[in-house]
Amino acid sequence: MLKLSVNYFAKPGRREEFLRRIVEGSILAAIRAEEGCLRYDYYLSCQNEDEILLLEEWDTAEHQRIHMEQEHMKRLRVIKDDCIADTQLHKD
C-alpha cells in the first residue's frame, strides 16, 4: 500500500475556488473511482485559510503512477496552476 499526504497552499483567497472546481468538474469523483484508489480525501486547516491537506492511499505505487497520467489529472493541474501557490508532498 502507498500512502501520501500532500499540503496545498492556495493563492490568497482561492482555496474555496479550488475545491469547488474539482468537485463541480467531477475530478474528485473520477479519482475516487480509479482502480487501486483506497482513499483520496481533502481536509481544511482551521489555522490557515489557504491550506488544504490531501490524504491519498493506493493499493500499489503502480496504481498511483497510472493515476497521475489520467485525463482528469491534466484538468486538475490546470486548476492547481490557477489556484495553488505551493505544494508539499510527503510519502508515509
Short mmCIF file of N, CA and C in Angstrom, two decimals:
data_model
loop_
_atom_site.label_atom_id
_atom_site.label_comp_id
_atom_site.label_asym_id
_atom_site.label_seq_id
_atom_site.Cartn_x
_atom_site.Cartn_y
_atom_site.Cartn_z
N MET A 1 0.85 -1.18 0.00
CA MET A 1 0.00 0.00 0.00
C MET A 1 0.89 1.24 0.00
N LEU A 2 0.48 2.25 -0.75
CA LEU A 2 1.19 3.52 -0.81
C LEU A 2 0.32 4.59 -0.16
N LYS A 3 0.89 5.32 0.79
CA LYS A 3 0.18 6.42 1.45
C LYS A 3 0.94 7.71 1.19
N LEU A 4 0.19 8.74 0.82
CA LEU A 4 0.76 10.06 0.57
C LEU A 4 -0.03 11.11 1.32
N SER A 5 0.66 12.12 1.79
CA SER A 5 -0.02 13.32 2.30
C SER A 5 0.54 14.49 1.52
N VAL A 6 -0.36 15.35 1.09
CA VAL A 6 0.01 16.49 0.26
C VAL A 6 -0.56 17.75 0.90
N ASN A 7 0.33 18.71 1.18
CA ASN A 7 -0.11 20.01 1.68
C ASN A 7 -0.17 20.97 0.50
N TYR A 8 -1.35 21.51 0.27
CA TYR A 8 -1.53 22.55 -0.74
C TYR A 8 -1.65 23.88 -0.03
N PHE A 9 -1.00 24.89 -0.58
CA PHE A 9 -1.12 26.25 -0.07
C PHE A 9 -1.69 27.09 -1.20
N ALA A 10 -2.97 27.42 -1.05
CA ALA A 10 -3.68 28.15 -2.10
C ALA A 10 -3.18 29.59 -2.20
N LYS A 11 -3.33 30.13 -3.38
CA LYS A 11 -3.10 31.57 -3.55
C LYS A 11 -4.13 32.26 -2.66
N PRO A 12 -3.79 33.42 -2.10
CA PRO A 12 -4.71 34.08 -1.15
C PRO A 12 -6.14 34.16 -1.69
N GLY A 13 -7.07 33.64 -0.88
CA GLY A 13 -8.49 33.70 -1.21
C GLY A 13 -8.97 32.71 -2.26
N ARG A 14 -8.13 31.77 -2.68
CA ARG A 14 -8.51 30.87 -3.78
C ARG A 14 -8.81 29.43 -3.33
N ARG A 15 -8.73 29.14 -2.02
CA ARG A 15 -8.94 27.77 -1.54
C ARG A 15 -10.33 27.25 -1.92
N GLU A 16 -11.36 28.02 -1.65
CA GLU A 16 -12.73 27.57 -1.93
C GLU A 16 -12.96 27.37 -3.42
N GLU A 17 -12.37 28.23 -4.24
CA GLU A 17 -12.49 28.07 -5.70
C GLU A 17 -11.86 26.75 -6.15
N PHE A 18 -10.68 26.44 -5.62
CA PHE A 18 -10.02 25.18 -5.95
C PHE A 18 -10.93 24.00 -5.64
N LEU A 19 -11.45 23.96 -4.43
CA LEU A 19 -12.31 22.84 -4.02
C LEU A 19 -13.59 22.77 -4.84
N ARG A 20 -14.19 23.92 -5.09
CA ARG A 20 -15.42 23.96 -5.89
C ARG A 20 -15.18 23.41 -7.29
N ARG A 21 -14.09 23.81 -7.91
CA ARG A 21 -13.80 23.40 -9.29
C ARG A 21 -13.50 21.90 -9.40
N ILE A 22 -12.82 21.32 -8.41
CA ILE A 22 -12.53 19.88 -8.52
C ILE A 22 -13.79 19.04 -8.28
N VAL A 23 -14.71 19.56 -7.48
CA VAL A 23 -15.97 18.84 -7.26
C VAL A 23 -16.91 19.04 -8.45
N GLU A 24 -17.13 20.28 -8.85
CA GLU A 24 -18.06 20.56 -9.95
C GLU A 24 -17.57 19.99 -11.27
N GLY A 25 -16.27 19.88 -11.45
CA GLY A 25 -15.71 19.32 -12.67
C GLY A 25 -15.64 17.80 -12.66
N SER A 26 -16.19 17.19 -11.63
CA SER A 26 -16.22 15.73 -11.45
C SER A 26 -14.83 15.11 -11.37
N ILE A 27 -13.83 15.91 -11.06
CA ILE A 27 -12.47 15.40 -10.95
C ILE A 27 -12.33 14.52 -9.71
N LEU A 28 -12.84 14.98 -8.60
CA LEU A 28 -12.72 14.21 -7.36
C LEU A 28 -13.42 12.86 -7.50
N ALA A 29 -14.60 12.84 -8.07
CA ALA A 29 -15.33 11.58 -8.27
C ALA A 29 -14.56 10.64 -9.20
N ALA A 30 -13.96 11.18 -10.25
CA ALA A 30 -13.21 10.35 -11.19
C ALA A 30 -11.99 9.73 -10.51
N ILE A 31 -11.31 10.50 -9.68
CA ILE A 31 -10.14 9.98 -8.97
C ILE A 31 -10.56 8.86 -8.03
N ARG A 32 -11.59 9.10 -7.26
CA ARG A 32 -12.04 8.09 -6.29
C ARG A 32 -12.51 6.80 -6.96
N ALA A 33 -12.92 6.88 -8.22
CA ALA A 33 -13.38 5.70 -8.95
C ALA A 33 -12.24 4.94 -9.62
N GLU A 34 -11.03 5.47 -9.58
CA GLU A 34 -9.90 4.82 -10.23
C GLU A 34 -9.57 3.49 -9.56
N GLU A 35 -9.13 2.54 -10.37
CA GLU A 35 -8.68 1.25 -9.84
C GLU A 35 -7.50 1.47 -8.90
N GLY A 36 -7.58 0.87 -7.74
CA GLY A 36 -6.48 0.95 -6.77
C GLY A 36 -6.57 2.11 -5.80
N CYS A 37 -7.53 3.01 -6.00
CA CYS A 37 -7.69 4.15 -5.09
C CYS A 37 -8.45 3.69 -3.84
N LEU A 38 -7.79 3.76 -2.71
CA LEU A 38 -8.42 3.38 -1.44
C LEU A 38 -8.91 4.59 -0.67
N ARG A 39 -8.24 5.72 -0.88
CA ARG A 39 -8.61 6.95 -0.16
C ARG A 39 -8.07 8.14 -0.94
N TYR A 40 -8.89 9.18 -1.03
CA TYR A 40 -8.49 10.44 -1.65
C TYR A 40 -9.36 11.52 -1.02
N ASP A 41 -8.90 12.06 0.11
CA ASP A 41 -9.72 12.96 0.92
C ASP A 41 -8.99 14.27 1.20
N TYR A 42 -9.72 15.36 1.05
CA TYR A 42 -9.20 16.69 1.35
C TYR A 42 -9.67 17.14 2.73
N TYR A 43 -8.80 17.85 3.45
CA TYR A 43 -9.11 18.41 4.76
C TYR A 43 -8.65 19.86 4.78
N LEU A 44 -9.44 20.71 5.46
CA LEU A 44 -9.14 22.13 5.53
C LEU A 44 -8.53 22.49 6.87
N SER A 45 -7.53 23.36 6.83
CA SER A 45 -6.89 23.83 8.05
C SER A 45 -7.78 24.86 8.74
N CYS A 46 -7.87 24.76 10.06
CA CYS A 46 -8.59 25.76 10.85
C CYS A 46 -7.70 26.96 11.15
N GLN A 47 -6.38 26.76 11.09
CA GLN A 47 -5.44 27.82 11.43
C GLN A 47 -5.03 28.67 10.22
N ASN A 48 -5.06 28.08 9.03
CA ASN A 48 -4.60 28.78 7.84
C ASN A 48 -5.67 28.66 6.76
N GLU A 49 -6.31 29.76 6.44
CA GLU A 49 -7.44 29.73 5.50
C GLU A 49 -7.02 29.39 4.06
N ASP A 50 -5.73 29.32 3.79
CA ASP A 50 -5.27 28.99 2.45
C ASP A 50 -4.67 27.58 2.35
N GLU A 51 -4.69 26.82 3.44
CA GLU A 51 -4.07 25.50 3.45
C GLU A 51 -5.10 24.38 3.30
N ILE A 52 -4.71 23.36 2.52
CA ILE A 52 -5.52 22.16 2.30
C ILE A 52 -4.60 20.96 2.47
N LEU A 53 -5.09 19.94 3.16
CA LEU A 53 -4.35 18.68 3.29
C LEU A 53 -5.07 17.61 2.48
N LEU A 54 -4.33 16.91 1.65
CA LEU A 54 -4.87 15.78 0.88
C LEU A 54 -4.22 14.50 1.41
N LEU A 55 -5.04 13.52 1.77
CA LEU A 55 -4.55 12.20 2.16
C LEU A 55 -4.95 11.21 1.07
N GLU A 56 -3.93 10.52 0.53
CA GLU A 56 -4.14 9.53 -0.53
C GLU A 56 -3.66 8.17 -0.05
N GLU A 57 -4.40 7.13 -0.44
CA GLU A 57 -3.96 5.75 -0.23
C GLU A 57 -4.25 4.98 -1.52
N TRP A 58 -3.25 4.24 -1.96
CA TRP A 58 -3.34 3.45 -3.19
C TRP A 58 -2.92 2.02 -2.90
N ASP A 59 -3.53 1.08 -3.61
CA ASP A 59 -3.15 -0.33 -3.47
C ASP A 59 -1.66 -0.52 -3.70
N THR A 60 -1.15 0.09 -4.78
CA THR A 60 0.26 -0.05 -5.14
C THR A 60 0.78 1.27 -5.70
N ALA A 61 2.10 1.39 -5.74
CA ALA A 61 2.72 2.57 -6.36
C ALA A 61 2.37 2.64 -7.84
N GLU A 62 2.20 1.50 -8.48
CA GLU A 62 1.83 1.47 -9.90
C GLU A 62 0.44 2.07 -10.11
N HIS A 63 -0.50 1.79 -9.23
CA HIS A 63 -1.83 2.42 -9.34
C HIS A 63 -1.70 3.94 -9.25
N GLN A 64 -0.88 4.42 -8.34
CA GLN A 64 -0.71 5.87 -8.19
C GLN A 64 -0.03 6.46 -9.41
N ARG A 65 0.93 5.75 -9.98
CA ARG A 65 1.62 6.23 -11.19
C ARG A 65 0.62 6.36 -12.34
N ILE A 66 -0.21 5.35 -12.52
CA ILE A 66 -1.23 5.39 -13.58
C ILE A 66 -2.22 6.53 -13.32
N HIS A 67 -2.57 6.73 -12.07
CA HIS A 67 -3.46 7.83 -11.67
C HIS A 67 -2.94 9.17 -12.18
N MET A 68 -1.64 9.39 -12.06
CA MET A 68 -1.06 10.68 -12.45
C MET A 68 -1.13 10.93 -13.96
N GLU A 69 -1.37 9.88 -14.74
CA GLU A 69 -1.44 10.01 -16.20
C GLU A 69 -2.86 10.16 -16.74
N GLN A 70 -3.85 10.14 -15.87
CA GLN A 70 -5.25 10.20 -16.31
C GLN A 70 -5.62 11.58 -16.84
N GLU A 71 -6.60 11.60 -17.73
CA GLU A 71 -7.06 12.86 -18.33
C GLU A 71 -7.56 13.84 -17.27
N HIS A 72 -8.29 13.36 -16.26
CA HIS A 72 -8.79 14.27 -15.24
C HIS A 72 -7.65 14.88 -14.42
N MET A 73 -6.50 14.22 -14.38
CA MET A 73 -5.36 14.81 -13.68
C MET A 73 -4.77 15.97 -14.47
N LYS A 74 -4.87 15.93 -15.78
CA LYS A 74 -4.45 17.07 -16.60
C LYS A 74 -5.33 18.28 -16.29
N ARG A 75 -6.63 18.03 -16.14
CA ARG A 75 -7.55 19.13 -15.79
C ARG A 75 -7.26 19.64 -14.39
N LEU A 76 -6.93 18.73 -13.47
CA LEU A 76 -6.59 19.15 -12.11
C LEU A 76 -5.35 20.03 -12.10
N ARG A 77 -4.37 19.71 -12.94
CA ARG A 77 -3.15 20.53 -12.99
C ARG A 77 -3.46 21.96 -13.43
N VAL A 78 -4.40 22.14 -14.34
CA VAL A 78 -4.80 23.49 -14.77
C VAL A 78 -5.41 24.25 -13.59
N ILE A 79 -6.28 23.58 -12.84
CA ILE A 79 -6.90 24.21 -11.68
C ILE A 79 -5.85 24.55 -10.63
N LYS A 80 -4.92 23.63 -10.41
CA LYS A 80 -3.84 23.90 -9.44
C LYS A 80 -3.00 25.09 -9.88
N ASP A 81 -2.69 25.19 -11.17
CA ASP A 81 -1.93 26.34 -11.67
C ASP A 81 -2.66 27.65 -11.38
N ASP A 82 -3.99 27.63 -11.50
CA ASP A 82 -4.80 28.82 -11.25
C ASP A 82 -4.89 29.17 -9.77
N CYS A 83 -4.99 28.16 -8.90
CA CYS A 83 -5.39 28.39 -7.51
C CYS A 83 -4.35 28.09 -6.44
N ILE A 84 -3.34 27.30 -6.76
CA ILE A 84 -2.40 26.83 -5.74
C ILE A 84 -1.04 27.50 -5.91
N ALA A 85 -0.51 28.03 -4.80
CA ALA A 85 0.79 28.70 -4.82
C ALA A 85 1.94 27.73 -4.57
N ASP A 86 1.73 26.73 -3.70
CA ASP A 86 2.80 25.81 -3.33
C ASP A 86 2.21 24.46 -2.94
N THR A 87 3.00 23.41 -3.16
CA THR A 87 2.60 22.05 -2.82
C THR A 87 3.76 21.34 -2.15
N GLN A 88 3.46 20.60 -1.08
CA GLN A 88 4.48 19.79 -0.40
C GLN A 88 3.97 18.36 -0.31
N LEU A 89 4.73 17.42 -0.87
CA LEU A 89 4.36 16.01 -0.91
C LEU A 89 5.17 15.23 0.11
N HIS A 90 4.49 14.35 0.85
CA HIS A 90 5.14 13.51 1.86
C HIS A 90 4.67 12.07 1.66
N LYS A 91 5.61 11.14 1.55
CA LYS A 91 5.27 9.72 1.49
C LYS A 91 5.31 9.17 2.90
N ASP A 92 4.24 8.51 3.29
CA ASP A 92 4.16 7.94 4.64
C ASP A 92 4.64 6.50 4.64
#
